[in-house]
mmCIF file of N, CA and C in Angstrom:
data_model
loop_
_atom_site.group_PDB
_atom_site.id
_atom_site.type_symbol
_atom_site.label_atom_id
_atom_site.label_comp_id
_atom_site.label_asym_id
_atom_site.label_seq_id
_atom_site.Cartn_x
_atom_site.Cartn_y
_atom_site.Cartn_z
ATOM 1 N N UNK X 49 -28.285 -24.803 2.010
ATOM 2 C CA UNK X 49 -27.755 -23.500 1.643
ATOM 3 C C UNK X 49 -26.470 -23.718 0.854
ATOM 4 N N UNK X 50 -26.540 -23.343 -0.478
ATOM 5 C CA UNK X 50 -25.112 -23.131 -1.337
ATOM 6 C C UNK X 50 -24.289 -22.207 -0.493
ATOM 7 N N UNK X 51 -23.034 -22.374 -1.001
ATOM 8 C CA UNK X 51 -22.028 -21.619 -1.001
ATOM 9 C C UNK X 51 -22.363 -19.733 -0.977
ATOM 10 N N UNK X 52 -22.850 -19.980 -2.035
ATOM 11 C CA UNK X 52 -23.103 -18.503 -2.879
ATOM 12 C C UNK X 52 -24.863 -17.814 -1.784
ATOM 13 N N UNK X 53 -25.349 -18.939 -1.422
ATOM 14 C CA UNK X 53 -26.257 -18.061 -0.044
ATOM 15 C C UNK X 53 -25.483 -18.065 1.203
ATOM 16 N N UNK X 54 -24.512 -18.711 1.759
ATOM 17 C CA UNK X 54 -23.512 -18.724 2.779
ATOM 18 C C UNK X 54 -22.806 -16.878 2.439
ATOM 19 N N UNK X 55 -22.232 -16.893 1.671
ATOM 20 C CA UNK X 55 -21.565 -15.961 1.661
ATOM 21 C C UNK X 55 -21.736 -14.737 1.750
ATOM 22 N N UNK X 56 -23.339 -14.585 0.741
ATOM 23 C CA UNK X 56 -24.253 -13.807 1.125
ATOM 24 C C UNK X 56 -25.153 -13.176 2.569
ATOM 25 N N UNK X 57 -25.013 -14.049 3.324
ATOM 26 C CA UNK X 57 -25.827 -14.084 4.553
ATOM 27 C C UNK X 57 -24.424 -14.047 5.489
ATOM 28 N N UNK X 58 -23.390 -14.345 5.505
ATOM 29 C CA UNK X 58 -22.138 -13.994 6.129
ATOM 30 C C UNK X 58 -21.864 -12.308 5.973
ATOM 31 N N UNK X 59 -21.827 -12.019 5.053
ATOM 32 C CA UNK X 59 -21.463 -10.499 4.621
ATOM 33 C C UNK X 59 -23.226 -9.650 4.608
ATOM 34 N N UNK X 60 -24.210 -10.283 4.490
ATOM 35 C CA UNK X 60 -25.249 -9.330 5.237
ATOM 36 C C UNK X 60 -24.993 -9.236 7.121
ATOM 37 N N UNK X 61 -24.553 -9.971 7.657
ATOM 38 C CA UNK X 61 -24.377 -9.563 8.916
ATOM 39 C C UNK X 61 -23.733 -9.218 9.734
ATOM 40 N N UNK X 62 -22.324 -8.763 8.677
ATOM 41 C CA UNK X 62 -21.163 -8.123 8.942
ATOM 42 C C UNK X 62 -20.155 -9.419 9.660
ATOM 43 N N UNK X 63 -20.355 -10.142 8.838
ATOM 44 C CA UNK X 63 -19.580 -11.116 10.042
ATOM 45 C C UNK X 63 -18.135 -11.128 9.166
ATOM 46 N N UNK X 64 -17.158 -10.380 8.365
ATOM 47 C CA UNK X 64 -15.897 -9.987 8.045
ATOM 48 C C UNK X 64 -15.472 -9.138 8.437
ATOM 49 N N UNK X 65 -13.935 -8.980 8.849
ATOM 50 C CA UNK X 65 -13.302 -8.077 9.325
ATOM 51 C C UNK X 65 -11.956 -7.600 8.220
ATOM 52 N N UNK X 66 -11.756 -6.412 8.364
ATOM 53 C CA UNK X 66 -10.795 -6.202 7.636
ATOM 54 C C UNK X 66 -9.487 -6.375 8.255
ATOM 55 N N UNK X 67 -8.485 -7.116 7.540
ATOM 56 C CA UNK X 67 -6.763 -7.954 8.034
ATOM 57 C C UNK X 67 -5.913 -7.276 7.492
ATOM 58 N N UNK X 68 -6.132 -6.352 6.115
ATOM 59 C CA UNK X 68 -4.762 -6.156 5.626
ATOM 60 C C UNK X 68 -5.206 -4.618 4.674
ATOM 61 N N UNK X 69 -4.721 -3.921 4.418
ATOM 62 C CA UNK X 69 -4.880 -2.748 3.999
ATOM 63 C C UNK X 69 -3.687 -2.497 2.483
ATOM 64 N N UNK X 70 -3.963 -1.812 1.698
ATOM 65 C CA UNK X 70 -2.788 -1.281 0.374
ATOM 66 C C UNK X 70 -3.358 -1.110 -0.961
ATOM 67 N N UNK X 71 -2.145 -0.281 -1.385
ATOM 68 C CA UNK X 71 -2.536 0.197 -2.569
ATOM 69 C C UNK X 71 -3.028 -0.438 -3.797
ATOM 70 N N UNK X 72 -2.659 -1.573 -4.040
ATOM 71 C CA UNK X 72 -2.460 -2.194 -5.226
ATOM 72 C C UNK X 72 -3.122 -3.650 -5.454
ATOM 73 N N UNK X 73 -4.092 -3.852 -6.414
ATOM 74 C CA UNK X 73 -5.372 -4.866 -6.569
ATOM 75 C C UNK X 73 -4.597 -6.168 -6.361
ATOM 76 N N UNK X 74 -3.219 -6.046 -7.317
ATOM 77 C CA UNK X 74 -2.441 -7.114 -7.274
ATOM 78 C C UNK X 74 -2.201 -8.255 -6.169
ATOM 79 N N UNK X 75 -1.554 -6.579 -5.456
ATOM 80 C CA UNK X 75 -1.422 -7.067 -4.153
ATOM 81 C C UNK X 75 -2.037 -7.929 -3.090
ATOM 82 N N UNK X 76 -3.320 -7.083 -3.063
ATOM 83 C CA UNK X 76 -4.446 -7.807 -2.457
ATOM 84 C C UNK X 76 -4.724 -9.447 -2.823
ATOM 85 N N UNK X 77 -4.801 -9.509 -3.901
ATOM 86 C CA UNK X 77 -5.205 -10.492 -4.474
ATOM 87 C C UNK X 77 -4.302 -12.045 -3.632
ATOM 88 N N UNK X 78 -3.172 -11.395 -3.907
ATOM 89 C CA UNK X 78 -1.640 -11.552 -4.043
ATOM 90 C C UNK X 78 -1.865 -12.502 -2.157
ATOM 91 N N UNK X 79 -2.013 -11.630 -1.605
ATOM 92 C CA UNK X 79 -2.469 -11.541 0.141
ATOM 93 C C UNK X 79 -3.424 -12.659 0.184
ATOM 94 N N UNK X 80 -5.001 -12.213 -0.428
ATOM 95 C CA UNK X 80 -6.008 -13.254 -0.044
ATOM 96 C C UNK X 80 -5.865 -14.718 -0.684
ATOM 97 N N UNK X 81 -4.711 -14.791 -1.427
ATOM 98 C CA UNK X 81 -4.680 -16.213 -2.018
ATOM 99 C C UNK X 81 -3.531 -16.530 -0.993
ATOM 100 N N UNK X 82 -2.788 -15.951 -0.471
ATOM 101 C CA UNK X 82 -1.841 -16.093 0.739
ATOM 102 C C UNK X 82 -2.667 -17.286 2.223
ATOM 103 N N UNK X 83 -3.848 -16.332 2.123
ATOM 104 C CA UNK X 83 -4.697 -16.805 3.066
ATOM 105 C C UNK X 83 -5.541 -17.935 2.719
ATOM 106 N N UNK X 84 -5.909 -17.806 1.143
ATOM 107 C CA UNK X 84 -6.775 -19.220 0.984
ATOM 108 C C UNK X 84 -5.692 -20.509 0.782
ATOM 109 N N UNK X 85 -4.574 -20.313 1.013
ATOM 110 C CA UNK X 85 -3.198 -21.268 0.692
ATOM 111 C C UNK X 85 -3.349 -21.932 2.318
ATOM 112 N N UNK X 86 -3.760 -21.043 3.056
ATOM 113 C CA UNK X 86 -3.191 -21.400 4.811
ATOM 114 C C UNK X 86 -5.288 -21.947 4.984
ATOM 115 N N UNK X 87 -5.706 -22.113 4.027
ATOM 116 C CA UNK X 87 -6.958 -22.782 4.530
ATOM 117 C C UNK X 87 -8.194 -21.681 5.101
ATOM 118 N N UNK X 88 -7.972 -20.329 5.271
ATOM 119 C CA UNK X 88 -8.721 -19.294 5.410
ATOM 120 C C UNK X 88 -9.529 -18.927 4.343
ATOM 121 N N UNK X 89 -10.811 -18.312 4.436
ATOM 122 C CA UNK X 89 -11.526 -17.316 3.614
ATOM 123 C C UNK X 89 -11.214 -16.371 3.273
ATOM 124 N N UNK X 90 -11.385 -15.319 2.228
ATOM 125 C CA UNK X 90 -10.898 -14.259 2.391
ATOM 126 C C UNK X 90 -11.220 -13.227 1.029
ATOM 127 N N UNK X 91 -12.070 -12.376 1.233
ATOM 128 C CA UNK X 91 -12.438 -11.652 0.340
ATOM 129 C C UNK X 91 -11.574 -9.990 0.039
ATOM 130 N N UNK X 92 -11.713 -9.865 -1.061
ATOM 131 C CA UNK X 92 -11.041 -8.563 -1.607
ATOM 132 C C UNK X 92 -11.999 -7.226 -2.350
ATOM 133 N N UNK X 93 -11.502 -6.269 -1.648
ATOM 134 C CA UNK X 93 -12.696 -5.331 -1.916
ATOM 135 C C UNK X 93 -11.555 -3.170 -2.272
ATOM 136 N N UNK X 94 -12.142 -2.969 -2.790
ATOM 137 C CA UNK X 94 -11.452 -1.656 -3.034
ATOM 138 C C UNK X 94 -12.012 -1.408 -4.319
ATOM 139 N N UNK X 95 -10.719 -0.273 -4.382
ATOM 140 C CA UNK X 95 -11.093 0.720 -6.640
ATOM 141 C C UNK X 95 -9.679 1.095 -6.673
ATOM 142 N N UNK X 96 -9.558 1.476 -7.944
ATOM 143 C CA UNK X 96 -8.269 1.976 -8.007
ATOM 144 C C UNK X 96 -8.657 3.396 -8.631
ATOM 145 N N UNK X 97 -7.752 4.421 -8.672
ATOM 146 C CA UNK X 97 -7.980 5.917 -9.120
ATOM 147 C C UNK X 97 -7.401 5.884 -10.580
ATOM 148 N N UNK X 98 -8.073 6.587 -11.625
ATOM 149 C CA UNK X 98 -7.827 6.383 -13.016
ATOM 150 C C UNK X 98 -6.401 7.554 -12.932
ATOM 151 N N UNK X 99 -5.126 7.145 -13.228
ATOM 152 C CA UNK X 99 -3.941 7.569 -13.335
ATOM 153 C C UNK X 99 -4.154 8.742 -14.657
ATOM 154 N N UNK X 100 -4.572 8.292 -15.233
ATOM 155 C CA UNK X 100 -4.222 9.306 -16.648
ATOM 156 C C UNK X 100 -4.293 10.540 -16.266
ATOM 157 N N UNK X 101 -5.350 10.811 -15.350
ATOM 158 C CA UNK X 101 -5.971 12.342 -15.788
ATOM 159 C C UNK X 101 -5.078 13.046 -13.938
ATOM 160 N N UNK X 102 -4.321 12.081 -13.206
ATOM 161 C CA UNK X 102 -3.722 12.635 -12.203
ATOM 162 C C UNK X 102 -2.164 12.954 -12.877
ATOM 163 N N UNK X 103 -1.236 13.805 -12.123
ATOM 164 C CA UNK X 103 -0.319 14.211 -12.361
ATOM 165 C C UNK X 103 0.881 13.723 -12.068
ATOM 166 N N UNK X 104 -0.056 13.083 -10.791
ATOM 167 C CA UNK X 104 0.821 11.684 -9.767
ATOM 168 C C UNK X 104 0.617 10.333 -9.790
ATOM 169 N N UNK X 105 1.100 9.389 -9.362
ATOM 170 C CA UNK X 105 0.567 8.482 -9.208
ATOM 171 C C UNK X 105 -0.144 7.874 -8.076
ATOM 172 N N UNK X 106 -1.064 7.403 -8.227
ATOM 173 C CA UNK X 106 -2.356 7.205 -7.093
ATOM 174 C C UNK X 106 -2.436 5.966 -7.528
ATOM 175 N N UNK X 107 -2.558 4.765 -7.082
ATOM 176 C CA UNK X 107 -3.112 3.290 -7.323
ATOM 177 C C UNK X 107 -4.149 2.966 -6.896
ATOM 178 N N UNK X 108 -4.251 3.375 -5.600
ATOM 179 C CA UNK X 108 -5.883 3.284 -4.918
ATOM 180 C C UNK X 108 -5.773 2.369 -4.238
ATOM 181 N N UNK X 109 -7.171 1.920 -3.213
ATOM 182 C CA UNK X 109 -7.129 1.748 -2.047
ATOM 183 C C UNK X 109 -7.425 0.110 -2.112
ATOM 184 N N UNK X 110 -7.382 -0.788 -1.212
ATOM 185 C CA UNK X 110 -7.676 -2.111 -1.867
ATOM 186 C C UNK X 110 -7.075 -2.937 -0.052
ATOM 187 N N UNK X 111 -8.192 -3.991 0.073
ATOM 188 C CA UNK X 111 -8.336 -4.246 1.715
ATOM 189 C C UNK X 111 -8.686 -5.317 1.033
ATOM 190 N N UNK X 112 -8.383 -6.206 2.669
ATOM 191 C CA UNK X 112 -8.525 -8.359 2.333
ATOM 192 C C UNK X 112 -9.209 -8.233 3.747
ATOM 193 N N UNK X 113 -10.592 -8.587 3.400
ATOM 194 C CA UNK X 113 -11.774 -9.004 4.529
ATOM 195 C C UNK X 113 -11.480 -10.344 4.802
ATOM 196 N N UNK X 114 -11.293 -11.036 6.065
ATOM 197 C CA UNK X 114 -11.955 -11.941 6.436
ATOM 198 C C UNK X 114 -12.595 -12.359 7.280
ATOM 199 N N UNK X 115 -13.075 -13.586 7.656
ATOM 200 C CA UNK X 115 -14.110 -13.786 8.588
ATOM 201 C C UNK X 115 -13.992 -13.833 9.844
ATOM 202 N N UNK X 116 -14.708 -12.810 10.825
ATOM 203 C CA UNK X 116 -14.316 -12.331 11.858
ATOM 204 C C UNK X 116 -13.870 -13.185 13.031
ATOM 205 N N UNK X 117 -14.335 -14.776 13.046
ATOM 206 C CA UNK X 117 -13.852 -15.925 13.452
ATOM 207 C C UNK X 117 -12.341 -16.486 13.354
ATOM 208 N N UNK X 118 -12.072 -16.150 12.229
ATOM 209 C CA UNK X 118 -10.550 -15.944 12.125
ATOM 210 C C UNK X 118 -9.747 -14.931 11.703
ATOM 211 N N UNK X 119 -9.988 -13.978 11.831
ATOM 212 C CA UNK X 119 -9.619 -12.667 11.379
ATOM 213 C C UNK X 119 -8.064 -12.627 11.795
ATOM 214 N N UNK X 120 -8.104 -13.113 13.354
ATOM 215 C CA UNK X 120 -7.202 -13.444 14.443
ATOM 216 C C UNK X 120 -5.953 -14.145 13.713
ATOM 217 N N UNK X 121 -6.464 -15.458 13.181
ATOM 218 C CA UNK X 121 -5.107 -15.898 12.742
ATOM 219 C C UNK X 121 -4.619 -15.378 11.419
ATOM 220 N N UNK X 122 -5.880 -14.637 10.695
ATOM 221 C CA UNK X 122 -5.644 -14.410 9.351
ATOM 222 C C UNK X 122 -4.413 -13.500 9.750
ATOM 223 N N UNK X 123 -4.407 -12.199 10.946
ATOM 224 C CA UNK X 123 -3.581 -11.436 11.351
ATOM 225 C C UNK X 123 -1.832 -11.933 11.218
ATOM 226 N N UNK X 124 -1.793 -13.245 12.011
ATOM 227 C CA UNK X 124 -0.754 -13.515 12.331
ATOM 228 C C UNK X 124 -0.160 -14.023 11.122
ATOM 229 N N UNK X 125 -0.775 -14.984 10.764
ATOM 230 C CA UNK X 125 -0.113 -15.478 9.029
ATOM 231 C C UNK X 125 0.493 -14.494 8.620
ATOM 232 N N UNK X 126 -0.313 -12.949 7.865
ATOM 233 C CA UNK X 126 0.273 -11.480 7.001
ATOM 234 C C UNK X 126 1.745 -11.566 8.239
ATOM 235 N N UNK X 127 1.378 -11.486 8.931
ATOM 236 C CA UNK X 127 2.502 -10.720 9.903
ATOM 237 C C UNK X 127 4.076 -11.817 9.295
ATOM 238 N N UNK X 128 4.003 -13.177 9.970
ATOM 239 C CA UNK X 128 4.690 -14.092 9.317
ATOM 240 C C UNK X 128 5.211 -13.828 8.050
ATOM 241 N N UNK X 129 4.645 -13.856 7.486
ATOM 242 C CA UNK X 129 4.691 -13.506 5.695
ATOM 243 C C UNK X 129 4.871 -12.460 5.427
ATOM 244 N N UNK X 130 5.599 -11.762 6.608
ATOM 245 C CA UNK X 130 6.351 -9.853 6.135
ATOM 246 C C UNK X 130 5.329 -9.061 5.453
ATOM 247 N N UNK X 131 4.012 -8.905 5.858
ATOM 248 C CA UNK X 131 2.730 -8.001 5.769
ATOM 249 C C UNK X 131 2.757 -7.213 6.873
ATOM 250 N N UNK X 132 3.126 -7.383 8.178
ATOM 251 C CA UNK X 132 2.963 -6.598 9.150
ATOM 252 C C UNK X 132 2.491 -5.068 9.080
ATOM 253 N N UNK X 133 3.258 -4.031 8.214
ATOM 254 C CA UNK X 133 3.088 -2.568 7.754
ATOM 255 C C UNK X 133 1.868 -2.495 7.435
ATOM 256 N N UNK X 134 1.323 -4.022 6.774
ATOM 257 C CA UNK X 134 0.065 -3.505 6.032
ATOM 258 C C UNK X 134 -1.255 -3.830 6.562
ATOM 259 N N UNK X 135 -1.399 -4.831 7.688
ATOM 260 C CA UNK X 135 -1.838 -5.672 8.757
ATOM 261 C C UNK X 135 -2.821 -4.400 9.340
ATOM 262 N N UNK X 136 -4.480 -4.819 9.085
ATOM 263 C CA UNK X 136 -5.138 -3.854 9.890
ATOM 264 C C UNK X 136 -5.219 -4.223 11.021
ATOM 265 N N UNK X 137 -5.638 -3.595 12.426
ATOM 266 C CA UNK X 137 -5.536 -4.161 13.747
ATOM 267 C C UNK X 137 -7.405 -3.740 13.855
ATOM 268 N N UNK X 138 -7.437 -4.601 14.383
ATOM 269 C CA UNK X 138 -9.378 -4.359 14.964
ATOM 270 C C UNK X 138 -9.209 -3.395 15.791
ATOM 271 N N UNK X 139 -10.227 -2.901 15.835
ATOM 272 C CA UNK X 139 -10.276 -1.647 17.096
ATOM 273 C C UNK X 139 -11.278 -2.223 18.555
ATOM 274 N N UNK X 140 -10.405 -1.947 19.479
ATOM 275 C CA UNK X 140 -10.884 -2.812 20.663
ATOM 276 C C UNK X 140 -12.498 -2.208 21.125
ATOM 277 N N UNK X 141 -12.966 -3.188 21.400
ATOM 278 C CA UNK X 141 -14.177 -1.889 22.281
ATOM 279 C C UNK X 141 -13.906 -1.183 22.830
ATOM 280 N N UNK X 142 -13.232 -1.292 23.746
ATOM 281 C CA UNK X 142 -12.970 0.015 24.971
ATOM 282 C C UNK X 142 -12.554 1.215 24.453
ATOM 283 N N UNK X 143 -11.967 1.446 23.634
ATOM 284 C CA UNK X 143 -11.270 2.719 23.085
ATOM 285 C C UNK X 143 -10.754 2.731 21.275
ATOM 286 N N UNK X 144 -9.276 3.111 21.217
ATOM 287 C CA UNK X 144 -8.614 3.572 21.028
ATOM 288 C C UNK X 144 -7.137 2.055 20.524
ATOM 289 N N UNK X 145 -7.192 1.982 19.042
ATOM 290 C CA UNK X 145 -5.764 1.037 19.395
ATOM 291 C C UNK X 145 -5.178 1.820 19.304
ATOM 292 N N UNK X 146 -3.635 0.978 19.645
ATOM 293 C CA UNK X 146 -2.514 1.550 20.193
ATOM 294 C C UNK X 146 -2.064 2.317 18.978
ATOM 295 N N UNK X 147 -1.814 1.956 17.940
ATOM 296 C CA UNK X 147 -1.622 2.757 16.999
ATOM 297 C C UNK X 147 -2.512 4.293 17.332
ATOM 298 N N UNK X 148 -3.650 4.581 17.220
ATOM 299 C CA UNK X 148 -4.778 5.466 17.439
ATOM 300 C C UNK X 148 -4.132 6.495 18.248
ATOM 301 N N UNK X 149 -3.698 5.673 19.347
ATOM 302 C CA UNK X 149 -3.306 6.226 20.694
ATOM 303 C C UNK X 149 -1.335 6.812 20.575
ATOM 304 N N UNK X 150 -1.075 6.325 19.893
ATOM 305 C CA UNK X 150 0.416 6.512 19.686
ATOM 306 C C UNK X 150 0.307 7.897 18.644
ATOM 307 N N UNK X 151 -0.547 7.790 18.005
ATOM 308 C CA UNK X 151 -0.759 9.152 17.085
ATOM 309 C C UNK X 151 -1.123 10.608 17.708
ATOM 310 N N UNK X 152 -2.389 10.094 18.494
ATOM 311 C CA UNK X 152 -2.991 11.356 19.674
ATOM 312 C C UNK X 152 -1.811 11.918 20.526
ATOM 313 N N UNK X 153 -1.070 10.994 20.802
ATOM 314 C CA UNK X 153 -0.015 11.308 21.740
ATOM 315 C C UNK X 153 1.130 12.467 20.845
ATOM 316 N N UNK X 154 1.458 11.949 19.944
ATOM 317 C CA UNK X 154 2.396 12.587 19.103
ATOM 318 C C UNK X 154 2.293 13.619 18.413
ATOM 319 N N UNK X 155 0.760 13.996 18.355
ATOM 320 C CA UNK X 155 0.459 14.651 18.078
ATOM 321 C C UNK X 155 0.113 16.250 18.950
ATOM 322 N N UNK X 156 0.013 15.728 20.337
ATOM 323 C CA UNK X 156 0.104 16.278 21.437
ATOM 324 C C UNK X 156 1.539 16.951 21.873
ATOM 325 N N UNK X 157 2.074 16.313 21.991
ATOM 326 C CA UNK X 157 3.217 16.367 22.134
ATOM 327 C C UNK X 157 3.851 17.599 21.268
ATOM 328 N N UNK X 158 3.696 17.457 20.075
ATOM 329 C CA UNK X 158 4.153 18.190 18.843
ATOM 330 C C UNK X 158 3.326 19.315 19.190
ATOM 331 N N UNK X 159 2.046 19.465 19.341
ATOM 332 C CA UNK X 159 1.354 20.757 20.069
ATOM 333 C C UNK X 159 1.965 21.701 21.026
ATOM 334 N N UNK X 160 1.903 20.524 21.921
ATOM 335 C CA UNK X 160 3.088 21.599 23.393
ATOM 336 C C UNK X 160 4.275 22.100 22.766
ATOM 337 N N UNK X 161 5.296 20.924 22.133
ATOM 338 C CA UNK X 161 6.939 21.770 22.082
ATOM 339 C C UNK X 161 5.991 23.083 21.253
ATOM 340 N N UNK X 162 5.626 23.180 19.945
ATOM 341 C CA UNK X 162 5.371 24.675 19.650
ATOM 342 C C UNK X 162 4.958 25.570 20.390
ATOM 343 N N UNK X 163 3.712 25.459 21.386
ATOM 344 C CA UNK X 163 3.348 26.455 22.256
ATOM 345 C C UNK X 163 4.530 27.060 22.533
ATOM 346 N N UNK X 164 5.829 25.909 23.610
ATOM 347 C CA UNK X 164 6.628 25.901 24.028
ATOM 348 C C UNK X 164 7.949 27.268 23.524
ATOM 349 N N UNK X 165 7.683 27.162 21.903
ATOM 350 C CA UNK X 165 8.734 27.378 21.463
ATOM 351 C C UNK X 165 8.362 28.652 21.306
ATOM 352 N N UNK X 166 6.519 28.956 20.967
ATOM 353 C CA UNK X 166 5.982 30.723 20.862
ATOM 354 C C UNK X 166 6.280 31.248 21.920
ATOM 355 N N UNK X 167 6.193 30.502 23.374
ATOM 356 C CA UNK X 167 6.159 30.749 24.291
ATOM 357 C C UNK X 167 7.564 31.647 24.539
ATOM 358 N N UNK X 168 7.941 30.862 24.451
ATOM 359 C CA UNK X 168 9.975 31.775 24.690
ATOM 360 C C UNK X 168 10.345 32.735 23.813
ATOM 361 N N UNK X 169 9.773 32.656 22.774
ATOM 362 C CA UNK X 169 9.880 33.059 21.809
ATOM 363 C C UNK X 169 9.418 34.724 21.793
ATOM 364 N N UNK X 170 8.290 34.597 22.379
ATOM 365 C CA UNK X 170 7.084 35.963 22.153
ATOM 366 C C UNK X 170 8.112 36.556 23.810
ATOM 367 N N UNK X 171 8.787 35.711 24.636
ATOM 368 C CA UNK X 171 9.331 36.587 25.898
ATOM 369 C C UNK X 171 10.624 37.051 25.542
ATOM 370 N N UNK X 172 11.284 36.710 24.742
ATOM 371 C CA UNK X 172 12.703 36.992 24.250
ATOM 372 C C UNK X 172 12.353 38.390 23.628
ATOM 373 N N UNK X 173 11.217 38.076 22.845
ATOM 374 C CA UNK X 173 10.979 39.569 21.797
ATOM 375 C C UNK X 173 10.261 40.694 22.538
ATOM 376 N N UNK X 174 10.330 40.184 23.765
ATOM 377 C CA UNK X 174 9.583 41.253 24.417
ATOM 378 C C UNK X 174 10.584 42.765 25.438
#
């Protein structure tokens, strides 16, 4: 088996995980040669949004797969190398990562104080 059927038959069976997340192709690029420097695999996948016809600027979306065998250290390297912000986290089986869970919460939270605040609010005016 070449290379080029390896890689093929790796990515038919989902065996990559996504490590790093951002806007910019560069970047990415920038990242997965980060990783093929430290001896890792590491593929790059995204689009970018055609700027002209937006009003804003949009760069678009752009992720560094690697192989789910080392996905683990691919993690820690970005982190090392001041990627952390951009560092995807796997999502555990059981649930919910902490990120996930830090959002639901805050989001909760931010629910109640308003009730909170109609709440006093609608009795004051009453």
């Amino acid at each position: 088996m070449d290379g080029t059927e390896e890689r093929d038959h790796d990515e038919a069976i989902g065996a990559w995980e996504q490590v790093w997340q951002g806007t910019s192709e560069s970047a990415a690029e920038i990242v997965a040669g980060r990783l093929h420097a430290e001896g890792l695999r590491a593929n790059v996948r995204g689009h970018s949004f055609q700027q002209r016809t937006m009003p804003f600027t949009m760069q678009g979306a752009w992720a560094v797969y690697a192989p789910v065998a080392s996905a683990g250290l691919a993690r820690d390297i970005l982190r090392a190398h001041g990627e952390a912000s951009n560092v995807i986290e796997p999502e555990p089986d059981h649930g919910l990562t902490r990120g996930q869970r830090d959002t639901i919460r805050f989001v909760v939270i931010g629910l109640l104080a308003l009730a909170i605040v109609g709440v006093v609010a609608a009795i004051r005016g009453s």
